[in-house]
Short mmCIF file of C-alpha atoms in Angstrom, two decimals:
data_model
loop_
_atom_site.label_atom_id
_atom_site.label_comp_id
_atom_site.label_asym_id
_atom_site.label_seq_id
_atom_site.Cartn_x
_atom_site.Cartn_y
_atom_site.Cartn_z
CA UNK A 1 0.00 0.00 0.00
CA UNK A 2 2.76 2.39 1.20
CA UNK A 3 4.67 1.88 -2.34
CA UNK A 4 1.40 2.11 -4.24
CA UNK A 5 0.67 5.74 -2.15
CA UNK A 6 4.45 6.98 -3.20
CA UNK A 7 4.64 5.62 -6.85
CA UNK A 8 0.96 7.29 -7.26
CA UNK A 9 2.42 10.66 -5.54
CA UNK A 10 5.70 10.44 -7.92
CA UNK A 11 3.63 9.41 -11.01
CA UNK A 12 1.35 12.79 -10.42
CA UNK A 13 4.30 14.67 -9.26
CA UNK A 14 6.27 14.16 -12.62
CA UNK A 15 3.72 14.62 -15.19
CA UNK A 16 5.14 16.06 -17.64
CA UNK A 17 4.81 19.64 -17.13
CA UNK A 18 6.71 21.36 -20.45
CA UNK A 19 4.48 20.34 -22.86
CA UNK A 20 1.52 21.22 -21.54
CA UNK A 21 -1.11 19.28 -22.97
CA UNK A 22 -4.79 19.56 -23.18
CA UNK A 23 -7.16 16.80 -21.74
CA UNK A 24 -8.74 15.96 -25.02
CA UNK A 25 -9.03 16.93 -28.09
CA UNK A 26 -10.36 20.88 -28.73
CA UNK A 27 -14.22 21.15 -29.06
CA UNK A 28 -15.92 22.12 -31.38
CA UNK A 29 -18.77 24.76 -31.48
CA UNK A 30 -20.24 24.62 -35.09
CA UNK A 31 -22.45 22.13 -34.17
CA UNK A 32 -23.50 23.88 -31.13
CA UNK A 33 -24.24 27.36 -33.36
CA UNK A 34 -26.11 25.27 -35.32
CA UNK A 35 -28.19 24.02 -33.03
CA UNK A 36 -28.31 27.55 -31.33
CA UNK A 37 -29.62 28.98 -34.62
CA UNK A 38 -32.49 26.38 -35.16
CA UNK A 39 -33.15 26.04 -31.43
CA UNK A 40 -33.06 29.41 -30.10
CA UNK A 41 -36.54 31.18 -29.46
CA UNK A 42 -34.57 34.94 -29.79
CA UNK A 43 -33.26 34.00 -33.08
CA UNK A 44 -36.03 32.39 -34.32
CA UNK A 45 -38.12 35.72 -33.47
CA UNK A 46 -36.01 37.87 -34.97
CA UNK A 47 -35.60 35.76 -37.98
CA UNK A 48 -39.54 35.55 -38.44
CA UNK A 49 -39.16 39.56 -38.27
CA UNK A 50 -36.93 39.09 -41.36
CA UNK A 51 -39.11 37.25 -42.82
CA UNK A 52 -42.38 39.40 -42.04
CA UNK A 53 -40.47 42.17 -43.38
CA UNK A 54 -39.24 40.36 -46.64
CA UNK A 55 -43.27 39.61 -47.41
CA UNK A 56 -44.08 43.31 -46.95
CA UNK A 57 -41.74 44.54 -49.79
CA UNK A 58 -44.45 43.64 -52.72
CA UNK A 59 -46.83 45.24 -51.16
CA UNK A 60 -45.00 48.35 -50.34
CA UNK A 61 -44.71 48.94 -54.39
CA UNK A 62 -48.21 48.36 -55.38
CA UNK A 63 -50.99 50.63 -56.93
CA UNK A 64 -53.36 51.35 -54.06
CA UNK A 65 -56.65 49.73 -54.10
CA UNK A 66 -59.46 50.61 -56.48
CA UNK A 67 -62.64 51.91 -55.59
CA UNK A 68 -65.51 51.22 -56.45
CA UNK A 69 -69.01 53.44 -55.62
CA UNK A 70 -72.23 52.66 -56.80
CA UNK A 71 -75.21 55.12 -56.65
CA UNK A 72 -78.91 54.99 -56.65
CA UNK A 73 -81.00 58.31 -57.25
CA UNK A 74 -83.86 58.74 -54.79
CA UNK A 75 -85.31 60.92 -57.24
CA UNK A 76 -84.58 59.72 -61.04
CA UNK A 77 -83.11 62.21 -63.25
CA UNK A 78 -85.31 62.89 -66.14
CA UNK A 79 -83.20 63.62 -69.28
CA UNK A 80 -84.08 63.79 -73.01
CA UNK A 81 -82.85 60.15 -72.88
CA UNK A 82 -84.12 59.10 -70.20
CA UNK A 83 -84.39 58.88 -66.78
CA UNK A 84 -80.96 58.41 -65.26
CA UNK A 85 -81.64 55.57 -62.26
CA UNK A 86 -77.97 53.87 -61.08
CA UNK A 87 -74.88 55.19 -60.92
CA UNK A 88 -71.47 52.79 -60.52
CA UNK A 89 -68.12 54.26 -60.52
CA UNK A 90 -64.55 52.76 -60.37
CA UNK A 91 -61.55 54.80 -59.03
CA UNK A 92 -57.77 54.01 -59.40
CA UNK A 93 -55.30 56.49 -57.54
CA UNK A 94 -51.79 56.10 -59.45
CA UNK A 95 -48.83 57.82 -56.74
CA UNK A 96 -46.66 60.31 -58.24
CA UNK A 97 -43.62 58.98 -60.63
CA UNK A 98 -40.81 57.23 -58.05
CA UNK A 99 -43.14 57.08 -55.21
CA UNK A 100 -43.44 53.50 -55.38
CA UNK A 101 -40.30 52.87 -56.21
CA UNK A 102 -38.71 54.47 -53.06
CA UNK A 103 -41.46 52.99 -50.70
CA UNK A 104 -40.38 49.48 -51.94
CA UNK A 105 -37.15 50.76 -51.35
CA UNK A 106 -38.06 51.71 -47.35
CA UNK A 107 -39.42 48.47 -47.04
CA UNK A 108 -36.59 46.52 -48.55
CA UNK A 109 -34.16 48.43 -46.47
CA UNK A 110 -36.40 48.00 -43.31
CA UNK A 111 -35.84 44.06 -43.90
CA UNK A 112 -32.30 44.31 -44.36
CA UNK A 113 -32.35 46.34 -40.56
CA UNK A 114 -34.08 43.40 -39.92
CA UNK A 115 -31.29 40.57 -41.32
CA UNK A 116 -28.76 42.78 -39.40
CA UNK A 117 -30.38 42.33 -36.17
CA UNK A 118 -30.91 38.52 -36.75
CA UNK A 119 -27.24 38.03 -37.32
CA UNK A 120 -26.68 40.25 -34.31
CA UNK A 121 -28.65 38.30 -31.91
CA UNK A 122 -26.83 35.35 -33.31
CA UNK A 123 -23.61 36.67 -32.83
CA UNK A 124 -24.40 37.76 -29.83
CA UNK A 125 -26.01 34.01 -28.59
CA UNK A 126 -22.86 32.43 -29.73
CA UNK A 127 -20.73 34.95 -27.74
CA UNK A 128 -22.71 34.16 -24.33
CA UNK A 129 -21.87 30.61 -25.64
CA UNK A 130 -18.64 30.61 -25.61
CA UNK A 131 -18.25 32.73 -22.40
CA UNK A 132 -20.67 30.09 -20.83
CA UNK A 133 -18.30 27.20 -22.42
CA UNK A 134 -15.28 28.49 -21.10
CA UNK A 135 -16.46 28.81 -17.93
CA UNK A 136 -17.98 25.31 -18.23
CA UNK A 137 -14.85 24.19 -19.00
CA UNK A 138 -12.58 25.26 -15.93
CA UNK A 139 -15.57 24.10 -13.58
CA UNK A 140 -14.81 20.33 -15.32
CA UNK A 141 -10.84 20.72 -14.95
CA UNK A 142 -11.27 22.30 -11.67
CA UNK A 143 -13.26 19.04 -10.76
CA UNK A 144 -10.86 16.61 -12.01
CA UNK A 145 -8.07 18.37 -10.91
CA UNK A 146 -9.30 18.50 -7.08
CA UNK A 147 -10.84 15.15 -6.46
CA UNK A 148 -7.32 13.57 -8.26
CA UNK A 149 -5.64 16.13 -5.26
CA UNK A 150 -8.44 14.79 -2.81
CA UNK A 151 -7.66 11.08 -3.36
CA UNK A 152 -3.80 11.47 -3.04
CA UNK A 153 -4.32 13.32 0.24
CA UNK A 154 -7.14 10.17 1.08
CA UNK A 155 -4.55 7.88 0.03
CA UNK A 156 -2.14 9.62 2.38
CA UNK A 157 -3.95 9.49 5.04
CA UNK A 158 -4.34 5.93 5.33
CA UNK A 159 -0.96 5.94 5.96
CA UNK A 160 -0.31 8.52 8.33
CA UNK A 161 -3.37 6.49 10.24
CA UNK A 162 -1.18 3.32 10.13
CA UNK A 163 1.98 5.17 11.19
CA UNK A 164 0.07 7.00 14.03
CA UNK A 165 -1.51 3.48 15.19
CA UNK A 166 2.54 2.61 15.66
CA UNK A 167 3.32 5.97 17.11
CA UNK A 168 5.73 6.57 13.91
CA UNK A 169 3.75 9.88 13.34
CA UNK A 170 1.98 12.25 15.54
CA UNK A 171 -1.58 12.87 16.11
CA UNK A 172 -1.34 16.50 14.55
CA UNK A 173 0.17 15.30 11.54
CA UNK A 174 -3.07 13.48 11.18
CA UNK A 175 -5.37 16.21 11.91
CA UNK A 176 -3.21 18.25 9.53
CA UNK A 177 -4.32 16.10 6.66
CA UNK A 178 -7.89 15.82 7.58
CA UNK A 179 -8.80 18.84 8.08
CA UNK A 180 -6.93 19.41 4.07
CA UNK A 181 -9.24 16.79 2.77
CA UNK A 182 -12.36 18.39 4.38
CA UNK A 183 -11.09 21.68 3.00
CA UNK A 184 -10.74 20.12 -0.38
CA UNK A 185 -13.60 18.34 -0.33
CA UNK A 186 -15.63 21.60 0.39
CA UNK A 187 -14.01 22.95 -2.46
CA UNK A 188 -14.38 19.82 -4.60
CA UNK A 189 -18.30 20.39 -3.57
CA UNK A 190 -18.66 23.62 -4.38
CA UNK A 191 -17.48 23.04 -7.78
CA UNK A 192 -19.80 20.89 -8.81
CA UNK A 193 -22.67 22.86 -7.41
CA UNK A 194 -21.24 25.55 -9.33
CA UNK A 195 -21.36 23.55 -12.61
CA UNK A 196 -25.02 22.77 -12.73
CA UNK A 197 -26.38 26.58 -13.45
CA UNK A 198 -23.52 27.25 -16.32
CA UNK A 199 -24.83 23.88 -17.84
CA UNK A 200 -28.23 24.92 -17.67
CA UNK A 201 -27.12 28.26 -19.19
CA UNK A 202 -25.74 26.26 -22.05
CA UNK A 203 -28.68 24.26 -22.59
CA UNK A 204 -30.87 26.85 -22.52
CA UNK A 205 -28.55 28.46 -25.24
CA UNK A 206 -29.48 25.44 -27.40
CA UNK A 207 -32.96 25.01 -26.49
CA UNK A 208 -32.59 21.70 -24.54
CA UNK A 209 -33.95 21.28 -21.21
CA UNK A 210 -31.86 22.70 -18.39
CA UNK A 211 -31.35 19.22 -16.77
CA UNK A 212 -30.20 17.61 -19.85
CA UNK A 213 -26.77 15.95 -20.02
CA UNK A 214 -23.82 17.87 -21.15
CA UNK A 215 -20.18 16.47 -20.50
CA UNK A 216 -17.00 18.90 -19.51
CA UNK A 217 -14.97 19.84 -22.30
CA UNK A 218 -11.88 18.31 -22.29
CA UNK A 219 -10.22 21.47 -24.08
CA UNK A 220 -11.33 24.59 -25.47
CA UNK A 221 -11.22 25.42 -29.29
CA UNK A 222 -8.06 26.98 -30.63
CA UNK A 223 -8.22 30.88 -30.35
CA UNK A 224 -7.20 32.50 -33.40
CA UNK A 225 -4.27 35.08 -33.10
CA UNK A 226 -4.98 38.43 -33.76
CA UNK A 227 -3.44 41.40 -35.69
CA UNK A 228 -2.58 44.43 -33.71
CA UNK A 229 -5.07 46.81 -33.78
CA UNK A 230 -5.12 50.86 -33.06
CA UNK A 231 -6.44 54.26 -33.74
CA UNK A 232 -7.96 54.40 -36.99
CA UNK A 233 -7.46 50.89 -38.07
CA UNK A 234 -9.74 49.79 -35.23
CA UNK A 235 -12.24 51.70 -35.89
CA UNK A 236 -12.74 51.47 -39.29
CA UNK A 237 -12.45 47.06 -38.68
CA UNK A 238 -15.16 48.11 -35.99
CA UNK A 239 -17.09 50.37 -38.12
CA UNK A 240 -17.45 47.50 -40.74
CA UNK A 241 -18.28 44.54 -38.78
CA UNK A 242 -19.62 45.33 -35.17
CA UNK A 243 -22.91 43.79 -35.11
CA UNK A 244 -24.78 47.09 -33.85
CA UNK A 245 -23.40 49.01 -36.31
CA UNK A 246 -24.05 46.80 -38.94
CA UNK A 247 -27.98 47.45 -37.40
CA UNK A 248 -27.01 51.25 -37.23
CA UNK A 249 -25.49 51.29 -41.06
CA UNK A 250 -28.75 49.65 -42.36
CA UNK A 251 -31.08 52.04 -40.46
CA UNK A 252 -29.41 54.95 -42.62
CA UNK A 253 -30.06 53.59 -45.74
CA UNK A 254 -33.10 53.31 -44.95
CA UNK A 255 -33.66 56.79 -43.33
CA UNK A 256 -31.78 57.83 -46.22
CA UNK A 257 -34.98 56.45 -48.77
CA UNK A 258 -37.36 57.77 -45.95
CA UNK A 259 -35.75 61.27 -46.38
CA UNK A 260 -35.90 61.44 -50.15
CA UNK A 261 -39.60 59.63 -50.28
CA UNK A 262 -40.57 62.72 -47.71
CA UNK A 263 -39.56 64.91 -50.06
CA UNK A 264 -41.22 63.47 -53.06
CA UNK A 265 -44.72 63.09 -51.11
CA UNK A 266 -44.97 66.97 -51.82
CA UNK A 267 -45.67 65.65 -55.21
CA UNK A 268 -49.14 65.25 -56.44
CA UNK A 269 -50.70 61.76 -57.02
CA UNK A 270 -53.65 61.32 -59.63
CA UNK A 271 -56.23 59.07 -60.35
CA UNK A 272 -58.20 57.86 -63.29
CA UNK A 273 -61.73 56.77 -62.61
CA UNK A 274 -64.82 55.67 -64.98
CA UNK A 275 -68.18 55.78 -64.44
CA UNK A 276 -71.46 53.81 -66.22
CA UNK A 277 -74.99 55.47 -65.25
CA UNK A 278 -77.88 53.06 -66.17
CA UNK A 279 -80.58 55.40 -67.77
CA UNK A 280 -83.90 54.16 -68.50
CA UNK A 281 -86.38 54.69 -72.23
CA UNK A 282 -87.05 57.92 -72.75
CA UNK A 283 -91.01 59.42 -72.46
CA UNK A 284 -90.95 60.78 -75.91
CA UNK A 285 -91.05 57.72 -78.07
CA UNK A 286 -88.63 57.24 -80.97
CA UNK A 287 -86.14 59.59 -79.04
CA UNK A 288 -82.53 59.03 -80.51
CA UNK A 289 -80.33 57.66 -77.88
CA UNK A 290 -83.16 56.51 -75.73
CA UNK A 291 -82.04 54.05 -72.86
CA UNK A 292 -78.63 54.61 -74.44
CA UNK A 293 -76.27 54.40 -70.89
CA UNK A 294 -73.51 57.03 -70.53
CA UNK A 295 -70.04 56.46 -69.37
CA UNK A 296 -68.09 59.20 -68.18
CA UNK A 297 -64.05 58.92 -68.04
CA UNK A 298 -62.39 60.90 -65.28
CA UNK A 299 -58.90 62.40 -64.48
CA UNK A 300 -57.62 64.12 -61.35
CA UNK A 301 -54.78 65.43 -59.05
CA UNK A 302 -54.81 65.48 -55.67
CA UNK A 303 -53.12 69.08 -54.69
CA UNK A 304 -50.93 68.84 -51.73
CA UNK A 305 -51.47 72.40 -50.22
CA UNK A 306 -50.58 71.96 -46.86
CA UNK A 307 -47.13 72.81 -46.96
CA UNK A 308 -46.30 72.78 -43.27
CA UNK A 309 -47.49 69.02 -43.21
CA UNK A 310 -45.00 67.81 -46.07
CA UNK A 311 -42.19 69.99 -44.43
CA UNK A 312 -42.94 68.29 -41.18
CA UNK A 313 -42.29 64.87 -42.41
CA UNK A 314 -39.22 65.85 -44.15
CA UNK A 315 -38.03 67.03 -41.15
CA UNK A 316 -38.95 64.45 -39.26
CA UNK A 317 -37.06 62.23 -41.24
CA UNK A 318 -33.42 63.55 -41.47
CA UNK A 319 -33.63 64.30 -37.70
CA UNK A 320 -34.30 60.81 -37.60
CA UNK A 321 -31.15 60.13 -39.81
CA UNK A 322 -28.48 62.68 -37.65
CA UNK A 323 -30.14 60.73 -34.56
CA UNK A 324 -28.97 57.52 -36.02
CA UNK A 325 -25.73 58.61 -37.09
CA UNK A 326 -24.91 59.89 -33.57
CA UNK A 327 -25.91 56.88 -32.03
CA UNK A 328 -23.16 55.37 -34.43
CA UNK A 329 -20.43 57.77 -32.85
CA UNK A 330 -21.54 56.98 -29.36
CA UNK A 331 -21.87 52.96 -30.24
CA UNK A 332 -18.23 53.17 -32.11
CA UNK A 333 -16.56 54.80 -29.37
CA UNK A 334 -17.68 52.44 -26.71
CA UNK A 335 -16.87 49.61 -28.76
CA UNK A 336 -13.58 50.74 -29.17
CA UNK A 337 -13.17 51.08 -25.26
CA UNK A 338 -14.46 47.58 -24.79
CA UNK A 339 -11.84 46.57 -27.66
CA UNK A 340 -8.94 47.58 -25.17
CA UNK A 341 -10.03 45.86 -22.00
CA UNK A 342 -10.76 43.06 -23.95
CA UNK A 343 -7.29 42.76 -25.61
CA UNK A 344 -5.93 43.91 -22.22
CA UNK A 345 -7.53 40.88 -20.77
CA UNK A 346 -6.41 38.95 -23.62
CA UNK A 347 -3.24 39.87 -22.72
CA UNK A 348 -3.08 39.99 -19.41
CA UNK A 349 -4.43 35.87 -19.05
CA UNK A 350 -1.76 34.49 -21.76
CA UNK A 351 0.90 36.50 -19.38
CA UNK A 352 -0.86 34.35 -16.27
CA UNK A 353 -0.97 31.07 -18.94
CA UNK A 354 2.65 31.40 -19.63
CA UNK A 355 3.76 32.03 -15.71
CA UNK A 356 1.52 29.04 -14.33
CA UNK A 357 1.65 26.61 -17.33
CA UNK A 358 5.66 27.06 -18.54
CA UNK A 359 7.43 28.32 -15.37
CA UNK A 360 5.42 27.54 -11.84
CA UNK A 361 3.65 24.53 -12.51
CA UNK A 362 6.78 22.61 -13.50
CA UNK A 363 8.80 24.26 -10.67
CA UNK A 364 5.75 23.17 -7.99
CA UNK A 365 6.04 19.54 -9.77
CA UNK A 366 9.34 19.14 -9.31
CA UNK A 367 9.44 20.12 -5.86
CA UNK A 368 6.51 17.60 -5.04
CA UNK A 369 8.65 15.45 -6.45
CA UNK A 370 11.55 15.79 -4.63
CA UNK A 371 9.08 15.96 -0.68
CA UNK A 372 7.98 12.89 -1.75
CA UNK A 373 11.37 11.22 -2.43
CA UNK A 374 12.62 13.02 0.93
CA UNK A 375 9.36 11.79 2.67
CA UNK A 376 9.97 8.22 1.64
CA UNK A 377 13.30 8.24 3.40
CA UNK A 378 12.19 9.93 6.54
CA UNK A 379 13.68 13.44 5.74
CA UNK A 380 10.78 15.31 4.71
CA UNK A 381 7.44 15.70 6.72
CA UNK A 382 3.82 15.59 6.00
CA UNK A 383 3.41 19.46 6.32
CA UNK A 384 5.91 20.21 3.46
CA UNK A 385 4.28 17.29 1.46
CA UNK A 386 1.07 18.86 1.64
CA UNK A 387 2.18 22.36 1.29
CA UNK A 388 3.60 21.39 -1.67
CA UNK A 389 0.81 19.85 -3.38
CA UNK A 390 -1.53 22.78 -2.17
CA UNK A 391 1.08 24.69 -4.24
CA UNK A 392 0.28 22.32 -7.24
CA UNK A 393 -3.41 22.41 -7.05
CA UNK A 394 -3.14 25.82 -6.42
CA UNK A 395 -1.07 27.12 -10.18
CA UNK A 396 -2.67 24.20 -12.07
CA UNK A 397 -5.94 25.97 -11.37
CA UNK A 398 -4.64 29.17 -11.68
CA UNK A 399 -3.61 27.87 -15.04
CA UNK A 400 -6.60 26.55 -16.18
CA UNK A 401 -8.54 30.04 -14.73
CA UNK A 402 -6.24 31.86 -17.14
CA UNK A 403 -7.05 30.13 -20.13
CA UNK A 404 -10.60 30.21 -19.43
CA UNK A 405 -10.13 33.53 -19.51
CA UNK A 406 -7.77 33.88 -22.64
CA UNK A 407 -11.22 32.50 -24.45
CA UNK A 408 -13.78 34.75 -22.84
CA UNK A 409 -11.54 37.51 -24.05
CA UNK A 410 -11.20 36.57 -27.64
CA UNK A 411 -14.72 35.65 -27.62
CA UNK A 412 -15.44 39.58 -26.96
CA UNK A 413 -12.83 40.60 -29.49
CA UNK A 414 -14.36 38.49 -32.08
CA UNK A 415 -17.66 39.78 -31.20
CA UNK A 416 -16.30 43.43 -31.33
CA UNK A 417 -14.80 42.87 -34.83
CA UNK A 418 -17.03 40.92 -36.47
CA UNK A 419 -15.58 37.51 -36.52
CA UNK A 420 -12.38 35.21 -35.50
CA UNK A 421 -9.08 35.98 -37.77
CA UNK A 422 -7.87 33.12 -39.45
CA UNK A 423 -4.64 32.25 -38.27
CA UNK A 424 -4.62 29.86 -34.97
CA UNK A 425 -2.91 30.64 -32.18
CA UNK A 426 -1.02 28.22 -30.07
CA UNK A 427 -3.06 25.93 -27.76
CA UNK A 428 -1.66 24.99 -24.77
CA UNK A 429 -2.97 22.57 -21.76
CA UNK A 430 -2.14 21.22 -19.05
CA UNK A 431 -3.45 18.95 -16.19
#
């Protein structure tokens, strides 16, 4: 047993630290944006938006509906004819040159507002995702981590117990580890209490139930590396591809078409309308044209007098379009704040992945190592064996916290511009 306890403690101890590697192979999260994107009640509204939109474009360029009026003469008309009994009219109002033109236009450009939001609420689904993922994904290394920790100090109490029994160790040596594994098991605990509401987070990002079954990553996609970006070459990457300004860009085209179909509704529009009156014989016998029913064809213009009406809508409209484009300011300049603490956090948790995973882990290995052999031979004690692997668990999760947040970060910065760069970045691990 005692030989089993060490190898297991020398086995764990000289993992090898320099390479780093990842539990598993990297996940993937096309699937899950699939299933995200077919699944998801906010996307599927805003998509049916798109698509209520889309329908409304044929409608937005056609004539407006006849009219049709039919009369009846409480008193008959007597005429040389006849007497004039019915009257039925039809009316078709045809809009000034361009106007339907540019009001198909409005609607067309309302629909691509529309597509832009769609693909923002996606965008912004699979950035919760992969914050939600990452975070999934420490909880399941944390786990492993601590109850492989927790069974090594279970392990090593056993033997401490059988020493103590032969008064080769003293009682606070075994209290020493005890109360460790109750701390650890606390921890170990807590963890897994902590997992169950990110899973449900992610499931309800899918549209699964919240209790359904979703294992721990065994290692997060490969981020992409990204070009350095500032001043003007940020903003005009952010200008192009942030998803709120991709919304903001499409409302001014389409306040753009609003303005210029304000300014043509100061334009008449006409209609053409024809009318059939249903005269009866005439009293005078062998009158020419008797019974003969007239038909009348009709042109007119409405005349758009009220000036201060039209100007007021032409107003209203480019107000509308300098509101939008200062929204766009205010949206561009925040974005390009939250570009900087992302990359500084970026940054800042490949500084922390390089300290923990290349320079204290393997230090805090190989002194574990090196307790345990002194422990073996009666040099080294129980408190600086479990100091030591306290010192373990500790970077290994400070590790694994880093990366975590290494892929929240680039999740923002992808969000931010639009999408991840192509070129992958180096993925490390480590257990």
């Amino acid at each position: 047993m005692k030989s089993f306890l060490w190898l297991s403690w020398l086995v764990f101890a000289a993992a090898p630290a320099a390479a780093l590697p990842p539990a598993g192979p990297p996940a993937d999260l096309a699937p899950y944006f699939a299933e995200m994107r077919q699944n998801h009640p906010a996307y599927r509204a805003a998509d049916l938006r798109y698509q209520a939109a889309l329908a409304a474009v044929p409608a937005a360029t056609a004539l407006p509906d006849p009219q049709v009026s039919l009369g009846i003469f409480v008193e008959e008309v007597q005429t040389r004819v006849g007497p004039q009994k019915q009257r039925l009219g039809v009316r078709q109002g045809l809009p000034w040159p361009g106007k339907r033109a540019l009001a198909g236009e409005v609607a067309a450009a309302e629909a691509e507002v529309l597509a832009a939001r769609r693909e923002g609420v996606a965008r912004d689904l699979e950035k919760q995702f992969k914050q939600a993922f990452a975070g999934y994904f420490y909880l399941g290394r944390a786990v492993a981590i601590t109850a492989e920790h927790l069974a090594l100090l279970e392990d090593l109490e056993r033997v401490v117990t059988d020493r103590y029994e032969t008064s080769a160790a003293h009682y606070n040596d075994l209290i020493r580890i005890q109360m460790e594994i109750e701390q650890l098991g606390e921890r170990l605990a807590s963890q897994k209490a902590a997992a169950q509401p990110v899973r449900a987070q992610l499931n309800t990002l899918l549209g699964r139930p919240l209790d359904a079954p979703f294992a721990f990553p065994p290692a997060l996609p490969a981020v992409a590396s990204l070009p350095e970006l500032k001043g003007t070459d940020a903003r005009a990457v952010i200008a192009q591809h942030h998803p709120d300004l991709q919304v903001l860009a499409a409302h001014q085209a389409k306040n753009r078409t609003k303005v210029a179909l304000a300014d043509l509704q100061r334009r008449p529009d006409f209609h053409v309308g024809l009318d059939w009156i249903n005269t009866g014989e005439a009293v005078m016998p062998n009158t020419r044209g008797s019974g003969v029913d007239p038909v009348l064809l009709s042109v007119g213009v409405n005349l758009p007098l009220w000036r201060k009406k039209n100007r007021a809508a032409v107003d209203r409209a480019r107000f509308t379009l300098e509101a939008v484009e200062s929204q766009q300011r205010d949206v561009g300049t925040r974005a390009e704040s939250l570009l900087q603490q992302a990359l500084f956090q970026r940054d800042d948790a490949e500084r922390k992945m390089d300290l923990f995973g290349e320079r204290l882990v393997p230090k805090a290995r190989e002194s574990l190592a090196v307790i345990t052999s002194d422990f073996q031979t009666g040099a080294g004690s129980y408190l600086d064996l479990i100091e030591a692997e306290q010192d373990l668990l500790t970077f290994l999760l400070a590790y694994h916290e880093a990366e975590q947040r290494r892929f929240q970060a680039v999740a923002d910065i992808e969000y931010l511009l639009g999408g991840a760069p192509a070129a992958p970045a180096n993925q490390g691990g480590t257990e």
